[in-house]
Amino acid sequence: MLPHNPNTDTQFDEASLRTICLAGGCFWGTEAYMARIPGVARTSCGYANGQTVNPTYKEVCTGETGHAEAIMLHYDPGKIALDRLLTAFFETIDPTTLNRQGPDVGTQYRTGIHCTETQDTAAVASFVEERQAGYDEPIVTEVLPLESFYPAEEYHQRYLEKNPGGYCHVDLGKLSN
């Protein structure tokens, strides 16, 4: 059994969990928001789909590594469907803005849904295609297989829990459990 999500009273069976990687701009807010969703077992901040191995935050901030700030999210599909997770994720981003979310600008702040399981790629692409009807501008959120994910430094993990007054472009009040 995995430790439970700190915002729920649920224990999770590791064998039943699925994984997806979400890049939503600054990872602090994305992690804090998504971790509050019932059915999410755990989240961690990190760097996805870049060209270097095990980059540091300082390296990613140069924009030269190709990584996106992202979260690895483990969820129980028996408690929450993938499309509900994606709906919640879309509530936190502007999917039509390239390389920027809130005041954060740079390729590391691009939005993306990086699939860890092949069968999820088609479902995610279909979800994004359906959502396009609600936007005047094209959705630029990447839908790609997850090629690499490196955990961010410890001080980034659960940052907003450790620093409740910390910066966040995500409205954490939108989600009520």
PDB file of C-alpha atoms in Angstrom:
ATOM      1  CA  MET A   1       0.000   0.000   0.000  1.00  0.00           C
ATOM      2  CA  LEU A   2       1.137   3.527  -0.779  1.00  0.00           C
ATOM      3  CA  PRO A   3       0.860   6.325   1.730  1.00  0.00           C
ATOM      4  CA  HIS A   4      -2.452   8.065   1.330  1.00  0.00           C
ATOM      5  CA  ASN A   5      -2.933  11.421  -0.312  1.00  0.00           C
ATOM      6  CA  PRO A   6      -2.516  13.958   2.531  1.00  0.00           C
ATOM      7  CA  ASN A   7      -5.766  15.643   1.520  1.00  0.00           C
ATOM      8  CA  THR A   8      -7.943  12.515   1.673  1.00  0.00           C
ATOM      9  CA  ASP A   9      -8.487   9.599   4.019  1.00  0.00           C
ATOM     10  CA  THR A  10      -8.036   6.990   1.316  1.00  0.00           C
ATOM     11  CA  GLN A  11      -5.387   4.287   1.136  1.00  0.00           C
ATOM     12  CA  PHE A  12      -4.366   3.093  -2.312  1.00  0.00           C
ATOM     13  CA  ASP A  13      -3.315  -0.274  -3.650  1.00  0.00           C
ATOM     14  CA  GLU A  14      -0.194   0.285  -5.767  1.00  0.00           C
ATOM     15  CA  ALA A  15      -1.181  -2.450  -8.229  1.00  0.00           C
ATOM     16  CA  SER A  16      -4.367  -0.586  -9.204  1.00  0.00           C
ATOM     17  CA  LEU A  17      -2.757   2.805  -9.820  1.00  0.00           C
ATOM     18  CA  ARG A  18      -2.231   4.460 -13.207  1.00  0.00           C
ATOM     19  CA  THR A  19       0.250   7.240 -13.941  1.00  0.00           C
ATOM     20  CA  ILE A  20       0.190  10.369 -16.078  1.00  0.00           C
ATOM     21  CA  CYS A  21       2.537  13.347 -16.280  1.00  0.00           C
ATOM     22  CA  LEU A  22       1.037  16.857 -16.445  1.00  0.00           C
ATOM     23  CA  ALA A  23       2.909  20.063 -17.293  1.00  0.00           C
ATOM     24  CA  GLY A  24       0.891  23.105 -16.292  1.00  0.00           C
ATOM     25  CA  GLY A  25       3.358  25.951 -15.935  1.00  0.00           C
ATOM     26  CA  CYS A  26       4.923  26.319 -12.488  1.00  0.00           C
ATOM     27  CA  PHE A  27       4.690  22.867 -10.940  1.00  0.00           C
ATOM     28  CA  TRP A  28       3.970  24.087  -7.410  1.00  0.00           C
ATOM     29  CA  GLY A  29       0.373  25.037  -8.132  1.00  0.00           C
ATOM     30  CA  THR A  30      -0.295  22.116 -10.449  1.00  0.00           C
ATOM     31  CA  GLU A  31       0.886  19.695  -7.779  1.00  0.00           C
ATOM     32  CA  ALA A  32      -1.081  21.360  -4.970  1.00  0.00           C
ATOM     33  CA  TYR A  33      -4.274  21.470  -7.038  1.00  0.00           C
ATOM     34  CA  MET A  34      -4.145  17.956  -8.421  1.00  0.00           C
ATOM     35  CA  ALA A  35      -3.140  16.406  -5.078  1.00  0.00           C
ATOM     36  CA  ARG A  36      -6.444  17.619  -3.608  1.00  0.00           C
ATOM     37  CA  ILE A  37      -8.546  15.547  -6.009  1.00  0.00           C
ATOM     38  CA  PRO A  38     -10.087  12.414  -4.490  1.00  0.00           C
ATOM     39  CA  GLY A  39      -8.653   9.386  -6.255  1.00  0.00           C
ATOM     40  CA  VAL A  40      -5.185  10.907  -6.636  1.00  0.00           C
ATOM     41  CA  ALA A  41      -2.781   8.783  -4.611  1.00  0.00           C
ATOM     42  CA  ARG A  42       0.381  10.856  -4.898  1.00  0.00           C
ATOM     43  CA  THR A  43       2.099  13.522  -6.916  1.00  0.00           C
ATOM     44  CA  SER A  44       5.664  14.684  -7.338  1.00  0.00           C
ATOM     45  CA  CYS A  45       7.255  17.663  -9.049  1.00  0.00           C
ATOM     46  CA  GLY A  46       9.893  17.195 -11.695  1.00  0.00           C
ATOM     47  CA  TYR A  47      11.213  17.873 -15.158  1.00  0.00           C
ATOM     48  CA  ALA A  48       9.733  16.116 -18.201  1.00  0.00           C
ATOM     49  CA  ASN A  49      10.768  15.362 -21.773  1.00  0.00           C
ATOM     50  CA  GLY A  50      14.023  17.258 -22.077  1.00  0.00           C
ATOM     51  CA  GLN A  51      17.396  16.493 -23.586  1.00  0.00           C
ATOM     52  CA  THR A  52      19.595  16.312 -20.477  1.00  0.00           C
ATOM     53  CA  VAL A  53      19.808  13.702 -17.760  1.00  0.00           C
ATOM     54  CA  ASN A  54      18.784  14.636 -14.220  1.00  0.00           C
ATOM     55  CA  PRO A  55      18.728  18.428 -14.680  1.00  0.00           C
ATOM     56  CA  THR A  56      18.664  20.901 -11.829  1.00  0.00           C
ATOM     57  CA  TYR A  57      16.088  23.650 -11.449  1.00  0.00           C
ATOM     58  CA  LYS A  58      18.738  26.207 -12.320  1.00  0.00           C
ATOM     59  CA  GLU A  59      19.548  24.346 -15.554  1.00  0.00           C
ATOM     60  CA  VAL A  60      15.880  23.973 -16.525  1.00  0.00           C
ATOM     61  CA  CYS A  61      15.324  27.711 -15.949  1.00  0.00           C
ATOM     62  CA  THR A  62      17.867  28.519 -18.665  1.00  0.00           C
ATOM     63  CA  GLY A  63      15.459  27.079 -21.237  1.00  0.00           C
ATOM     64  CA  GLU A  64      18.337  25.123 -22.754  1.00  0.00           C
ATOM     65  CA  THR A  65      17.501  21.636 -21.424  1.00  0.00           C
ATOM     66  CA  GLY A  66      14.150  21.299 -23.188  1.00  0.00           C
ATOM     67  CA  HIS A  67      12.410  20.116 -20.018  1.00  0.00           C
ATOM     68  CA  ALA A  68       8.965  21.230 -18.886  1.00  0.00           C
ATOM     69  CA  GLU A  69       8.131  21.724 -15.223  1.00  0.00           C
ATOM     70  CA  ALA A  70       5.653  18.905 -14.623  1.00  0.00           C
ATOM     71  CA  ILE A  71       4.097  16.639 -12.051  1.00  0.00           C
ATOM     72  CA  MET A  72       3.988  12.877 -12.022  1.00  0.00           C
ATOM     73  CA  LEU A  73       0.500  11.908 -10.891  1.00  0.00           C
ATOM     74  CA  HIS A  74      -0.529   8.451  -9.670  1.00  0.00           C
ATOM     75  CA  TYR A  75      -4.262   7.840  -9.486  1.00  0.00           C
ATOM     76  CA  ASP A  76      -6.782   5.075  -8.942  1.00  0.00           C
ATOM     77  CA  PRO A  77      -8.972   4.763 -12.067  1.00  0.00           C
ATOM     78  CA  GLY A  78     -11.610   3.038  -9.926  1.00  0.00           C
ATOM     79  CA  LYS A  79     -11.967   6.243  -7.913  1.00  0.00           C
ATOM     80  CA  ILE A  80     -11.450   8.859 -10.644  1.00  0.00           C
ATOM     81  CA  ALA A  81     -11.539   8.636 -14.425  1.00  0.00           C
ATOM     82  CA  LEU A  82      -8.751  10.000 -16.593  1.00  0.00           C
ATOM     83  CA  ASP A  83     -11.105  12.478 -18.283  1.00  0.00           C
ATOM     84  CA  ARG A  84     -12.061  13.929 -14.877  1.00  0.00           C
ATOM     85  CA  LEU A  85      -8.363  14.424 -14.069  1.00  0.00           C
ATOM     86  CA  LEU A  86      -7.851  16.119 -17.420  1.00  0.00           C
ATOM     87  CA  THR A  87     -10.895  18.346 -16.832  1.00  0.00           C
ATOM     88  CA  ALA A  88      -9.424  19.424 -13.493  1.00  0.00           C
ATOM     89  CA  PHE A  89      -6.053  20.030 -15.132  1.00  0.00           C
ATOM     90  CA  PHE A  90      -7.642  22.192 -17.837  1.00  0.00           C
ATOM     91  CA  GLU A  91      -9.256  24.275 -15.056  1.00  0.00           C
ATOM     92  CA  THR A  92      -5.733  25.310 -14.014  1.00  0.00           C
ATOM     93  CA  ILE A  93      -4.189  26.198 -17.384  1.00  0.00           C
ATOM     94  CA  ASP A  94      -4.714  28.303 -20.473  1.00  0.00           C
ATOM     95  CA  PRO A  95      -4.165  25.587 -23.091  1.00  0.00           C
ATOM     96  CA  THR A  96      -3.970  28.169 -25.889  1.00  0.00           C
ATOM     97  CA  THR A  97      -0.904  29.948 -24.529  1.00  0.00           C
ATOM     98  CA  LEU A  98       2.487  28.677 -25.662  1.00  0.00           C
ATOM     99  CA  ASN A  99       5.430  28.660 -23.229  1.00  0.00           C
ATOM    100  CA  ARG A 100       3.643  30.692 -20.580  1.00  0.00           C
ATOM    101  CA  GLN A 101       1.226  30.238 -17.704  1.00  0.00           C
ATOM    102  CA  GLY A 102       0.350  33.165 -15.486  1.00  0.00           C
ATOM    103  CA  PRO A 103       3.384  35.435 -15.209  1.00  0.00           C
ATOM    104  CA  ASP A 104       5.821  32.566 -15.805  1.00  0.00           C
ATOM    105  CA  VAL A 105       7.372  32.691 -19.282  1.00  0.00           C
ATOM    106  CA  GLY A 106       9.719  30.216 -20.971  1.00  0.00           C
ATOM    107  CA  THR A 107       9.676  26.832 -22.654  1.00  0.00           C
ATOM    108  CA  GLN A 108       9.842  25.146 -19.237  1.00  0.00           C
ATOM    109  CA  TYR A 109       6.339  26.570 -18.552  1.00  0.00           C
ATOM    110  CA  ARG A 110       4.691  25.024 -21.613  1.00  0.00           C
ATOM    111  CA  THR A 111       1.632  22.898 -20.993  1.00  0.00           C
ATOM    112  CA  GLY A 112       1.613  19.213 -21.728  1.00  0.00           C
ATOM    113  CA  ILE A 113      -0.006  15.895 -21.056  1.00  0.00           C
ATOM    114  CA  HIS A 114       2.645  13.197 -21.207  1.00  0.00           C
ATOM    115  CA  CYS A 115       1.278   9.692 -21.272  1.00  0.00           C
ATOM    116  CA  THR A 116       3.040   6.797 -19.583  1.00  0.00           C
ATOM    117  CA  GLU A 117       0.738   4.186 -21.136  1.00  0.00           C
ATOM    118  CA  THR A 118       0.218   3.866 -24.891  1.00  0.00           C
ATOM    119  CA  GLN A 119      -3.548   3.374 -24.608  1.00  0.00           C
ATOM    120  CA  ASP A 120      -3.902   6.731 -22.842  1.00  0.00           C
ATOM    121  CA  THR A 121      -2.443   8.726 -25.750  1.00  0.00           C
ATOM    122  CA  ALA A 122      -5.525   8.276 -27.963  1.00  0.00           C
ATOM    123  CA  ALA A 123      -7.921   9.026 -25.088  1.00  0.00           C
ATOM    124  CA  VAL A 124      -5.980  12.179 -24.178  1.00  0.00           C
ATOM    125  CA  ALA A 125      -5.824  13.335 -27.817  1.00  0.00           C
ATOM    126  CA  SER A 126      -9.595  12.802 -28.107  1.00  0.00           C
ATOM    127  CA  PHE A 127     -10.191  14.767 -24.894  1.00  0.00           C
ATOM    128  CA  VAL A 128      -8.105  17.688 -26.182  1.00  0.00           C
ATOM    129  CA  GLU A 129      -9.845  17.588 -29.578  1.00  0.00           C
ATOM    130  CA  GLU A 130     -13.259  17.745 -27.871  1.00  0.00           C
ATOM    131  CA  ARG A 131     -12.122  20.650 -25.668  1.00  0.00           C
ATOM    132  CA  GLN A 132     -10.953  22.629 -28.708  1.00  0.00           C
ATOM    133  CA  ALA A 133     -14.578  23.556 -29.470  1.00  0.00           C
ATOM    134  CA  GLY A 134     -14.583  25.707 -26.338  1.00  0.00           C
ATOM    135  CA  TYR A 135     -11.655  27.887 -27.452  1.00  0.00           C
ATOM    136  CA  ASP A 136     -11.274  30.499 -30.191  1.00  0.00           C
ATOM    137  CA  GLU A 137      -7.517  29.940 -30.410  1.00  0.00           C
ATOM    138  CA  PRO A 138      -5.878  26.558 -31.097  1.00  0.00           C
ATOM    139  CA  ILE A 139      -4.945  24.432 -28.095  1.00  0.00           C
ATOM    140  CA  VAL A 140      -1.155  24.189 -27.934  1.00  0.00           C
ATOM    141  CA  THR A 141      -0.926  21.790 -24.984  1.00  0.00           C
ATOM    142  CA  GLU A 142       1.446  18.967 -25.936  1.00  0.00           C
ATOM    143  CA  VAL A 143       0.034  15.446 -26.002  1.00  0.00           C
ATOM    144  CA  LEU A 144       3.066  13.184 -26.120  1.00  0.00           C
ATOM    145  CA  PRO A 145       4.394   9.987 -24.638  1.00  0.00           C
ATOM    146  CA  LEU A 146       6.480  10.558 -21.533  1.00  0.00           C
ATOM    147  CA  GLU A 147      10.095  10.132 -22.615  1.00  0.00           C
ATOM    148  CA  SER A 148      11.764  11.135 -19.366  1.00  0.00           C
ATOM    149  CA  PHE A 149      10.915  12.486 -15.931  1.00  0.00           C
ATOM    150  CA  TYR A 150      13.431  13.539 -13.318  1.00  0.00           C
ATOM    151  CA  PRO A 151      12.242  14.449  -9.833  1.00  0.00           C
ATOM    152  CA  ALA A 152      12.799  18.052  -8.854  1.00  0.00           C
ATOM    153  CA  GLU A 153      14.853  18.971  -5.819  1.00  0.00           C
ATOM    154  CA  GLU A 154      13.252  18.190  -2.449  1.00  0.00           C
ATOM    155  CA  TYR A 155      12.405  21.813  -1.671  1.00  0.00           C
ATOM    156  CA  HIS A 156      10.031  21.834  -4.685  1.00  0.00           C
ATOM    157  CA  GLN A 157       8.063  18.805  -3.452  1.00  0.00           C
ATOM    158  CA  ARG A 158       4.811  19.852  -1.738  1.00  0.00           C
ATOM    159  CA  TYR A 159       6.151  23.414  -1.867  1.00  0.00           C
ATOM    160  CA  LEU A 160       2.835  25.135  -1.220  1.00  0.00           C
ATOM    161  CA  GLU A 161       2.096  22.888   1.762  1.00  0.00           C
ATOM    162  CA  LYS A 162       5.455  23.858   3.261  1.00  0.00           C
ATOM    163  CA  ASN A 163       5.059  27.527   2.221  1.00  0.00           C
ATOM    164  CA  PRO A 164       1.314  28.336   2.395  1.00  0.00           C
ATOM    165  CA  GLY A 165       1.901  31.942   1.358  1.00  0.00           C
ATOM    166  CA  GLY A 166       4.073  30.909  -1.590  1.00  0.00           C
ATOM    167  CA  TYR A 167       3.558  32.100  -5.133  1.00  0.00           C
ATOM    168  CA  CYS A 168       1.003  30.236  -7.208  1.00  0.00           C
ATOM    169  CA  HIS A 169      -0.684  31.102 -10.506  1.00  0.00           C
ATOM    170  CA  VAL A 170      -3.292  28.375  -9.905  1.00  0.00           C
ATOM    171  CA  ASP A 171      -6.457  29.282  -7.999  1.00  0.00           C
ATOM    172  CA  LEU A 172      -6.458  26.540  -5.380  1.00  0.00           C
ATOM    173  CA  GLY A 173      -9.928  27.635  -4.254  1.00  0.00           C
ATOM    174  CA  LYS A 174     -11.528  26.419  -7.523  1.00  0.00           C
ATOM    175  CA  LEU A 175     -11.495  22.825  -6.323  1.00  0.00           C
ATOM    176  CA  SER A 176     -13.656  21.923  -3.372  1.00  0.00           C
ATOM    177  CA  ASN A 177     -13.457  18.426  -1.974  1.00  0.00           C
TER     178      ASN A 177
END
